[in-house]
XYZ file of C-alpha atoms in Angstrom:
571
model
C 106.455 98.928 73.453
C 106.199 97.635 77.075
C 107.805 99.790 79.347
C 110.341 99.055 81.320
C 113.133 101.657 82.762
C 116.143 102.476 83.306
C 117.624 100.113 85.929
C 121.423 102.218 86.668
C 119.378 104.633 89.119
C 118.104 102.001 91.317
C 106.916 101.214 81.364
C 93.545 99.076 73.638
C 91.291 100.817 75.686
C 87.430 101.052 75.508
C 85.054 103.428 77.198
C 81.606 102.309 78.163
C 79.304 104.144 75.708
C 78.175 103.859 72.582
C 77.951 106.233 69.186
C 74.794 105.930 66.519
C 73.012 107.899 64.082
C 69.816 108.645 62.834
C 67.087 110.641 60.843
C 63.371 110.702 59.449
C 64.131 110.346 56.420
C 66.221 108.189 55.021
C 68.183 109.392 52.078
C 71.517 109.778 53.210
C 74.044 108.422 51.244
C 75.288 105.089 52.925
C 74.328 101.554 52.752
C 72.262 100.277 55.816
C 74.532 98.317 57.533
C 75.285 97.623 61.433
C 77.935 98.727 62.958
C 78.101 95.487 65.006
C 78.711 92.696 61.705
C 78.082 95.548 58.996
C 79.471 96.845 56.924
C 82.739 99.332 56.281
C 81.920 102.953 55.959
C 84.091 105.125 53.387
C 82.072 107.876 53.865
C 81.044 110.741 56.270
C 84.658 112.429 56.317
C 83.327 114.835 59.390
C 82.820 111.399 61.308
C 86.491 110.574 63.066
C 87.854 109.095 65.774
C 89.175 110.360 69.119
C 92.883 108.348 69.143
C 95.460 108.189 72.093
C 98.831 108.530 71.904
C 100.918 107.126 75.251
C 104.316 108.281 75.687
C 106.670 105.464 75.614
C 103.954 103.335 74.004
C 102.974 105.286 70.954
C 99.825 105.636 69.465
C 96.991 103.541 70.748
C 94.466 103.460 68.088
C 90.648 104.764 68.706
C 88.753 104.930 72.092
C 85.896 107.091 70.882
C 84.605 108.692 68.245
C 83.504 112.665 67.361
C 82.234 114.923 64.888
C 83.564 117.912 63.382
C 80.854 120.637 63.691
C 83.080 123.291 62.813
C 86.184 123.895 61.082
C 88.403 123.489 64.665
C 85.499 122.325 66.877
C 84.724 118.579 67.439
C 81.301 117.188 69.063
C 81.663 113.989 71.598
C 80.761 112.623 74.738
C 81.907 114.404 77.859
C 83.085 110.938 79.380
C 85.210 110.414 76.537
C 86.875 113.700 77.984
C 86.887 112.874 81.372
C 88.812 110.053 83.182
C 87.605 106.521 82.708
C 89.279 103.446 84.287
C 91.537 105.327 86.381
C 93.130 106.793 83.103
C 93.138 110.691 83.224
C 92.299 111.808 79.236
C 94.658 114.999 78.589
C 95.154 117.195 75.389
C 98.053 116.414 75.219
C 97.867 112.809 74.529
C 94.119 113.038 72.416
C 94.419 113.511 68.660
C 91.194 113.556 66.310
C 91.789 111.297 62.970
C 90.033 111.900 60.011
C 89.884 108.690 57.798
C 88.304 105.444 57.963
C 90.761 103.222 59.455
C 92.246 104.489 63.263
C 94.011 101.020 64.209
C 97.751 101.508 64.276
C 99.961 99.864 61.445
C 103.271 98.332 61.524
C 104.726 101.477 61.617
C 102.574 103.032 64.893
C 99.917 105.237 62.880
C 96.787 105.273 61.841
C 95.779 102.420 58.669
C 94.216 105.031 57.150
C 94.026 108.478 58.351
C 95.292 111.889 59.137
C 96.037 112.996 63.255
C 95.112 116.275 63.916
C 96.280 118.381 67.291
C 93.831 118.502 70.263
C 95.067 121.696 72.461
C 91.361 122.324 74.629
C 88.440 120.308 75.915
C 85.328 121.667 77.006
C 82.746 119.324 79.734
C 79.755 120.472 80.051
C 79.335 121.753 83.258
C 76.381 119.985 84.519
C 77.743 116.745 83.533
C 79.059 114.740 86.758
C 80.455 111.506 85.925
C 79.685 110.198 89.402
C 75.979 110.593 88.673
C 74.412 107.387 88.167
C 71.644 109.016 85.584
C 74.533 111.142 83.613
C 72.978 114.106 82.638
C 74.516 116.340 80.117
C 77.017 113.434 78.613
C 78.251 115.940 76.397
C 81.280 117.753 75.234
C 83.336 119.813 72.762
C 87.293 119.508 71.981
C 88.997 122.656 70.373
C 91.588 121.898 67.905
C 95.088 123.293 67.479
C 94.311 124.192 63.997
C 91.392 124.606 61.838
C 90.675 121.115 59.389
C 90.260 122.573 55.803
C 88.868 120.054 52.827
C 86.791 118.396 55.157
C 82.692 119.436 55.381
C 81.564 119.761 58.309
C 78.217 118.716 59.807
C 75.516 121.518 61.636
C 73.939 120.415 64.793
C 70.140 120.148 65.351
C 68.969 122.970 66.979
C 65.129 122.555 66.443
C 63.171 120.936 68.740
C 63.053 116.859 69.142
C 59.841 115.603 70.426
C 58.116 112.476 70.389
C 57.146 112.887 66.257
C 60.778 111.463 66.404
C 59.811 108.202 67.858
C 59.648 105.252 65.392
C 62.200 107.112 63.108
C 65.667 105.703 61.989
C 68.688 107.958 62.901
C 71.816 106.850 61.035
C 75.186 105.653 63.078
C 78.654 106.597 62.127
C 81.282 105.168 64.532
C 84.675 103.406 65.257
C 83.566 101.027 67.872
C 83.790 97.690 68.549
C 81.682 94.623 66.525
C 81.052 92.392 69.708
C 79.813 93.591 73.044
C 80.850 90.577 74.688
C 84.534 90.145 72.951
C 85.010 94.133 72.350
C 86.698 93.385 69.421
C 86.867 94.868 66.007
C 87.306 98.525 66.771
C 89.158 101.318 64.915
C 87.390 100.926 61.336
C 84.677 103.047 60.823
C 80.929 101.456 59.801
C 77.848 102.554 60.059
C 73.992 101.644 60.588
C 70.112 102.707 60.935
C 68.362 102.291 64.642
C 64.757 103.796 64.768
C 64.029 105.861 68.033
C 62.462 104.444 70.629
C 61.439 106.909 73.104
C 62.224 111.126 73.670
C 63.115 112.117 77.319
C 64.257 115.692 78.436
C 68.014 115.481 77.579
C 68.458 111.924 75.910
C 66.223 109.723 73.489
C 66.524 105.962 73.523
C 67.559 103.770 70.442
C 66.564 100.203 70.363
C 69.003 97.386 68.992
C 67.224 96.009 65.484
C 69.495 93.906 64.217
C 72.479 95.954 64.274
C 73.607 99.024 67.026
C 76.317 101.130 68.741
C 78.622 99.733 70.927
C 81.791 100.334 72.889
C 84.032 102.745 71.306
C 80.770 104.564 68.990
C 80.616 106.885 72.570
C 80.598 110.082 71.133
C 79.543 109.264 67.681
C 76.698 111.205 65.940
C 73.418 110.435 65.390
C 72.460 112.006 61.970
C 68.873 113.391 60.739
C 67.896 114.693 57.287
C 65.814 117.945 58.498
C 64.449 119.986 56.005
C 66.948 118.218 53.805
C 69.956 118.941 55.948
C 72.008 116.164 57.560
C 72.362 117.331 61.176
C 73.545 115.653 63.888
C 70.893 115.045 66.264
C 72.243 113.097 69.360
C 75.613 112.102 71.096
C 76.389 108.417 71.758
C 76.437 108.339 75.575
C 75.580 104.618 76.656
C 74.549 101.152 76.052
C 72.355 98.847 78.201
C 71.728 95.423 77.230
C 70.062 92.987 79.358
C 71.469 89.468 77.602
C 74.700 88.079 76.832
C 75.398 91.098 74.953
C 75.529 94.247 76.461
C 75.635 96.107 73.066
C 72.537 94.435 71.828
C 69.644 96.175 73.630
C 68.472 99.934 74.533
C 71.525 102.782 73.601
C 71.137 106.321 75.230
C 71.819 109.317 72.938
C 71.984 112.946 74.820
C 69.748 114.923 72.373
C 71.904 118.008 70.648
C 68.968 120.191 70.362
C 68.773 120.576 74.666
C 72.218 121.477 74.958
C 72.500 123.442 71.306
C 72.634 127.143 72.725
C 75.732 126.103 74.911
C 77.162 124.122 71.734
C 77.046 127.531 69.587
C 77.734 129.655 72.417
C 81.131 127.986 73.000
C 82.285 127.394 68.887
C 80.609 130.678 67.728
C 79.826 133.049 70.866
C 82.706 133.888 73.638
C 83.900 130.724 75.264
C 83.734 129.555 78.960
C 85.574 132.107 81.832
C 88.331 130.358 83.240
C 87.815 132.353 86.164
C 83.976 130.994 86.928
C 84.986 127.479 85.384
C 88.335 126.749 88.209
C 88.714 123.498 86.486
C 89.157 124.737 82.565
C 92.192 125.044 82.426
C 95.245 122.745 83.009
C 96.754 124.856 86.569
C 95.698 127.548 88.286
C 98.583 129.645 86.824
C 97.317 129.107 83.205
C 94.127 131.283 83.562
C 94.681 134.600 81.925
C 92.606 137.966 83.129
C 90.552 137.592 80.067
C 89.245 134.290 80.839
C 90.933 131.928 78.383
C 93.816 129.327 79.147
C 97.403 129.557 78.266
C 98.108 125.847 79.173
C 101.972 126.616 78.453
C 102.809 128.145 81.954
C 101.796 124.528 83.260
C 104.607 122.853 81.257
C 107.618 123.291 83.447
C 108.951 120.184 83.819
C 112.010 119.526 82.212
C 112.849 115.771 80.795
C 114.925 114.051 84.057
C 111.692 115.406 86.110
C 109.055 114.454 83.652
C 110.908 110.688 83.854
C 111.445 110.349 87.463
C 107.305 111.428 87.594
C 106.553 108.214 85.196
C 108.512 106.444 86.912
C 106.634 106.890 90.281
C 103.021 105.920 88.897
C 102.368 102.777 88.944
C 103.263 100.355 86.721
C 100.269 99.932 85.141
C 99.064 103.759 85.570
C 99.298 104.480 81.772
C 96.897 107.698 83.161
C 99.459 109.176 85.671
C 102.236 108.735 83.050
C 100.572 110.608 80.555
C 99.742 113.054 82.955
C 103.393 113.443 83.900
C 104.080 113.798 80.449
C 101.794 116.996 79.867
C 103.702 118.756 82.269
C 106.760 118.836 80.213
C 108.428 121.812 78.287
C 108.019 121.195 74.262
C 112.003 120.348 74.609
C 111.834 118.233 77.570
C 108.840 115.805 75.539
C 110.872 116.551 73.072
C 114.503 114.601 74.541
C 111.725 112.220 76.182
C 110.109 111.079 72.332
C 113.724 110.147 71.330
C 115.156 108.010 74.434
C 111.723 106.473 74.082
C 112.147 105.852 70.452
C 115.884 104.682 71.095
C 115.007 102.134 74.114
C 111.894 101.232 71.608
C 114.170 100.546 68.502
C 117.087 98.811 70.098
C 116.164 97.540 73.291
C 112.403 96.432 72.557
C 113.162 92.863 72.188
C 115.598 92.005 74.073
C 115.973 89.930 77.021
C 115.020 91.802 80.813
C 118.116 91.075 81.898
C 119.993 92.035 78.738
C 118.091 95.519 78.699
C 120.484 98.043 81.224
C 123.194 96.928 78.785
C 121.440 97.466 75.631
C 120.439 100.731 76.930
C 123.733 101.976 77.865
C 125.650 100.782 74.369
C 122.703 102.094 72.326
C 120.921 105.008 73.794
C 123.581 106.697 75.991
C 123.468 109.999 74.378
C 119.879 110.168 74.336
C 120.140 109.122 78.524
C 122.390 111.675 78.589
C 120.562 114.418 76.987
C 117.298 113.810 78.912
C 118.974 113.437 82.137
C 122.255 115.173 82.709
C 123.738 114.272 85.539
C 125.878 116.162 88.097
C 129.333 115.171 89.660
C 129.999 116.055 93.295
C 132.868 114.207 95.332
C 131.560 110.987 96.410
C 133.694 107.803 95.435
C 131.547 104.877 94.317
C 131.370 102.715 97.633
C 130.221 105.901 99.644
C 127.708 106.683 96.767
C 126.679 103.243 96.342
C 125.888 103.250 100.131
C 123.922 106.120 100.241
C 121.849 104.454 97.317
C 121.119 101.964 99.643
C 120.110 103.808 102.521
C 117.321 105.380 100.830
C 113.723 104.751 101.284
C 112.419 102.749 98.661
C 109.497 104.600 97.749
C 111.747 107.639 97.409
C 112.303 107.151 93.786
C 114.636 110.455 93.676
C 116.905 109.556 96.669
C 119.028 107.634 94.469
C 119.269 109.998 91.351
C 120.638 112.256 94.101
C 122.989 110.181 95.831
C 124.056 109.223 92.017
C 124.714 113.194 91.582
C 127.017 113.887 94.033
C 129.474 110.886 92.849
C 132.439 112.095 90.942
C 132.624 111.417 87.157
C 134.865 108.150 87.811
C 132.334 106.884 90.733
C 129.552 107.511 88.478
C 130.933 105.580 85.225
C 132.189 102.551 87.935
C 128.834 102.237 88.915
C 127.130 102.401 86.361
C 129.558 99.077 84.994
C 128.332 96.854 88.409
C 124.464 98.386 88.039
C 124.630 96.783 84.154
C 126.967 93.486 85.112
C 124.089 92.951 88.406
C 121.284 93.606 85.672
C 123.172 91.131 82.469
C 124.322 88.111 85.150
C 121.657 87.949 88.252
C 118.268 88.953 87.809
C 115.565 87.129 88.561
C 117.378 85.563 90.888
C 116.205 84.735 94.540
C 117.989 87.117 97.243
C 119.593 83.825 98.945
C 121.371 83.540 95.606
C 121.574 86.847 94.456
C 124.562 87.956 96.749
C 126.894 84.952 95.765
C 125.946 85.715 91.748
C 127.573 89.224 92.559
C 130.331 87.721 94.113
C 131.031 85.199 90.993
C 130.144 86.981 88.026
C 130.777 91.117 88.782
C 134.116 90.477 91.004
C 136.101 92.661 88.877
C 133.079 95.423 88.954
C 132.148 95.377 92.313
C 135.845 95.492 93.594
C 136.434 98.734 91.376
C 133.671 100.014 93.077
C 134.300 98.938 96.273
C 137.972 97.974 96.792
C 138.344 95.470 99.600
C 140.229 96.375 102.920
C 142.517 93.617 102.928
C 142.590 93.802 106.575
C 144.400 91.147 108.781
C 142.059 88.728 109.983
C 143.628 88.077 113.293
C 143.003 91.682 113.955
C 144.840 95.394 114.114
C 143.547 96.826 111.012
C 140.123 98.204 111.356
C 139.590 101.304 112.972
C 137.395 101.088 116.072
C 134.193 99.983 116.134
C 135.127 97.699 113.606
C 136.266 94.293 112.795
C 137.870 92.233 110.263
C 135.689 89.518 108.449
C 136.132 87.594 105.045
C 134.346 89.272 101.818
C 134.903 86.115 100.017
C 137.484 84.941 97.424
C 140.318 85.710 99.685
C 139.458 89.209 100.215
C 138.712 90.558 103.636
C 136.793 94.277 104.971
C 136.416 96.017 107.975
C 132.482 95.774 109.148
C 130.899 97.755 111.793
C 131.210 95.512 114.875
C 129.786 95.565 119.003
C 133.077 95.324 119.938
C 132.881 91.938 122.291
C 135.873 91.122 123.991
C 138.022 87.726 123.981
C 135.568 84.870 125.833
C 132.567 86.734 126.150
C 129.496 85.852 125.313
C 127.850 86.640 121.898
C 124.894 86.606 119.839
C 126.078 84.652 116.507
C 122.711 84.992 114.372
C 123.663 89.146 114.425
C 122.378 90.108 111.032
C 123.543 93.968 110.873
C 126.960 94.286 112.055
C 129.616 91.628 114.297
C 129.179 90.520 117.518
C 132.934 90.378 118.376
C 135.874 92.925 118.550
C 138.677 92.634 115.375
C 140.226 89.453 115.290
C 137.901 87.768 117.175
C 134.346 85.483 115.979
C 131.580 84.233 117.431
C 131.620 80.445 117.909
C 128.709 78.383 119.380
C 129.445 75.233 120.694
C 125.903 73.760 120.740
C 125.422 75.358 123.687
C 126.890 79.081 124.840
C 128.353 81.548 122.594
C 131.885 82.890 122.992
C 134.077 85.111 120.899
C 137.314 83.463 120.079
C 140.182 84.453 118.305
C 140.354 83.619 114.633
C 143.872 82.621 113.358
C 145.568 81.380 109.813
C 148.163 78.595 110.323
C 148.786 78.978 114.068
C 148.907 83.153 113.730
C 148.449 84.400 115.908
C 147.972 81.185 118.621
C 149.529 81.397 121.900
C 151.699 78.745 123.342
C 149.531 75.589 123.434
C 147.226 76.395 121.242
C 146.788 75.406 117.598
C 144.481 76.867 114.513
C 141.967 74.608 114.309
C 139.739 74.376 110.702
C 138.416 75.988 108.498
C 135.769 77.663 109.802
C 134.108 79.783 106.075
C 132.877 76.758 103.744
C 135.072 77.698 100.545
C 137.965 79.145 102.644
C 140.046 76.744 103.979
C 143.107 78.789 106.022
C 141.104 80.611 108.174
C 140.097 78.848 111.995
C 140.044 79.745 114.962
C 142.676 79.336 118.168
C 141.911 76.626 120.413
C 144.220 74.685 122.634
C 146.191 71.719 122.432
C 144.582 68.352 122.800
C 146.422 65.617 120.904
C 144.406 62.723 122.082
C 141.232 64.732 121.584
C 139.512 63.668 124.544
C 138.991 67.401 124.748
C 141.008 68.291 127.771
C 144.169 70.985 126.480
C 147.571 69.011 127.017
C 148.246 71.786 129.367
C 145.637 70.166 131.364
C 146.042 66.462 130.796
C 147.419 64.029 132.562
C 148.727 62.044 129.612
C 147.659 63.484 126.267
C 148.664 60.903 124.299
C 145.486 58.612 125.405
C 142.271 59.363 125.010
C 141.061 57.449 128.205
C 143.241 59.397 130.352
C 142.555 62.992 131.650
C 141.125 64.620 134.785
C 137.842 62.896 136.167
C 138.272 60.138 133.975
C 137.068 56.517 135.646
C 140.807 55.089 137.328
């Protein structure tokens, strides 16, 4: 599902590698076929694929693929371990299928295939993915439990040298058919590419026809020795010089190099935590013994594993899932099911629809994930404090929120989903009026209106009377300006003029005047002269008599009932 969240309180990849396999002889039991345009592969059980599984997107399908070398031990690439595209790879999200088919169905799991638990990677340590010539592109992933019924294949440990060049290595892998497309991942095929050269900790393949390509990282590269398959290299890269990339020179890190640390890890004592800083998840997880208990580095609890997703960016799928492995078993837990709720009711409907849906569909899952306190705030004040917080400060308003009493909260949360359902998308010059029109009866829950006289003597100091629209009139902070002094009208953040009064340009200077509704509250030889609010039509303002309207007051004028008579007027 696309993510998008929840509005009251204010969501295929591919690696650049390759996978093959190979050996001298060549009676293993598959059809020669390229992985790029060849065919399926059935076969080769110990051959899966590394899968992804986002929270709030479900699973992903395949990125890379791996061998199991051991009954809970998998063999890959260490980039495929590592982050890649600003996506951070975590146990927690990393499951290795066994089957021939890793692209999700209707349904959000694997075509064809069984998940199993990933609960430990292990990098080699010399790899450095900031290395332009990766050395060591290797890596192992520790399973949760051991995989029984499935054979699993021994590494090479014997020596590779250049006898090996001009020999075909067999390819199992999940990757893509087209370099230049990357399409056609997730189904597992396989192919022969002879060696083309031996270096110290990689040997080169050479594209004959058929090859590796993205999403065969981490695939084996298989040899019949002494009538053993064994896999012989790792899929670490591809380097084509046409239109292709796929279709040129792949780079396999030899197994045999790297074998001792291989078997020391699955079938020796593993890596000390407290040499290796960066094995475990946090600091806190590394035991005296050396091992990891990654558990002490779940804290979070649901609301706080949210609010972290919520702060990576949009597009961050990486930082999310990250976010995600911090969370208690029962906080992921309440997270998988408001996921699956907003997923399986809200999914399709409409952005502006979605607050709604969420609230009449999913509110007890909302609830349960993110409990929320009461304090003693009424919804205006709360509602105010929203506003006033930063906006990067994506907790400010979950807090403000908190401290609202039961009432505030369930008022607000009405206008929040009435804003969300009538104007979004809207532009902010027409946002404001939408309000107005369509969430009246919300808004004024919320925030009942003052009322206030608008000729003045109802707003507390430092404030002034002013219309809300529709009749209704509040109290706004105000400089206090008295009767006929001068004024800024194009304020933007509070009034110019002291209750009772406006600011009224005449072309030219600025003065407050009072404002008035049929003749209230006028002096003697004045009248209320209007409107002055488009859309409000008994509100003006006070201005003196002048019944000929040569625009001297009759107080003034000579004869006020002609125009061509008044003081300094041609005689």
């Amino acid at each position: 599902m696309r993510m998008r969240w929840l509005l009251g309180l204010l969501v295929a990849v591919f690696f650049v590698g390759c996978d093959e396999a190979a050996t001298p002889e060549s009676n293993l039991e598959s059809s020669q076929s390229a992985i790029i345009n060849g065919d399926t592969e059935t076969g080769w059980p110990a051959v899966g694929a590394l899968t992804l599984w986002y929270p709030g997107y479900g699973y992903q399908g395949e990125f890379c693929t791996a061998t199991l070398i051991a009954p809970q031990w998998i063999l890959t690439a260490a980039h495929c371990l590592t982050e890649q595209e600003g996506m951070s790879m975590d146990p927690d999200i990393v499951y290795f299928m066994v089957g021939n088919d890793a692209r999700p169905d209707y349904q959000g799991n694997p075509t064809n295939g069984t998940l199993y638990d990933v609960d430990m990677f292990y990098i080699h340590p010399n790899y450095d993915p900031n290395d332009a010539y990766t050395e060591a592109d290797i890596g192992l992933v520790h399973l949760a439990q051991p995989i029984t019924g499935v054979s699993t294949l021994p590494i090479n440990t014997s020596y590779m040298g250049a006898s090996w060049v001009g020999s075909e290595l067999f390819y199992v892998g999940f990757g893509v058919t087209s370099g230049t497309a990357q399409e056609g991942s997730g189904l597992k095929r396989s192919t022969y590419m002879p060696v083309e050269s031996v270096g110290s900790n990689y040997y080169y393949s050479q594209f004959d026809g058929s090859g590796i390509c993205f999403g065969d990282s981490g695939g084996p590269g298989i040899g019949n020795i002494s009538g053993t398959n064994k896999v012989v290299g790792v899929n670490s890269s591809v380097a084509g010089t046409g239109y292709d990339p796929c279709q040129g020179t792949s780079l396999q890190t030899r197994v045999d190099v790297y074998s001792s640390w291989i078997t020391g890890i699955t079938g020796g004592t593993p890596p000390n935590c407290n040499s290796l800083l960066d094995l475990c998840m946090c600091d806190g997880a590394c035991q005296a013994n050396g091992t990891c208990n990654n558990d002490v580095c779940k804290t979070l609890d649901c609301e706080a594993i949210y609010m972290c997703m919520v702060d990576c960016p949009a597009t961050d799928v990486g930082c999310q899932a990250e976010c995600y492995a911090g969370g208690t078993s029962l906080a992921t837990s309440q997270l998988d099911s408001l996921f699956s709720c907003m997923s399986n009711y809200c999914e399709s409907v409409s952005d502006s629809q979605f607050q709604t849906c969420l609230q009449n569909n999913c509110s007890n899952e909302i609830d349960t994930c993110m409990p929320t306190s009461t304090g003693n705030l009424n919804c205006e004040d709360t509602y105010y404090c929203m506003v006033d917080c930063n906006p990067s400060d994506q907790q400010c308003p979950y807090d403000c929120y908190g401290t609202a009493t039961s009432q505030a909260q369930a008022q607000l949360d009405a206008l929040f989903a009435c804003m969300s359902d009538q104007c979004d998308g809207l532009p902010d010059d027409q946002y404001s009026q939408c309000v107005y029109d369509k969430c009246e009866s919300e808004l004024y829950t919320c925030m009942p209106a003052d009322n206030c006289d608008i000729a003045g003597g109802d707003c507390a100091p430092g404030t002034a009377c002013y219309p809300a629209g529709d009749g209704v009139t509040n109290c706004y902070d105000s400089s206090g300006i008295g009767a006929g002094g001068a004024c800024d009208p194009n304020l933007t953040d509070s009034l110019a003029c002291a209750d009772g009064l406006i600011c009224i340009s005449d072309g030219g200077n600025a003065l407050c005047i009072q404002m008035c509704v049929d003749n209230y509250p006028c002096s003697s030889g004045e009248s209320c002269k209007g409107p002055i609010f488009s859309g409000i039509a008994d509100i003006g303002i006070c201005l003196c008599t002048d019944g000929d309207n040569d625009g001297v007051c009759a107080d003034e004028d000579c004869d006020d009932s002609n125009s061509s008579v008044y003081p300094g007027a041609n005689e």
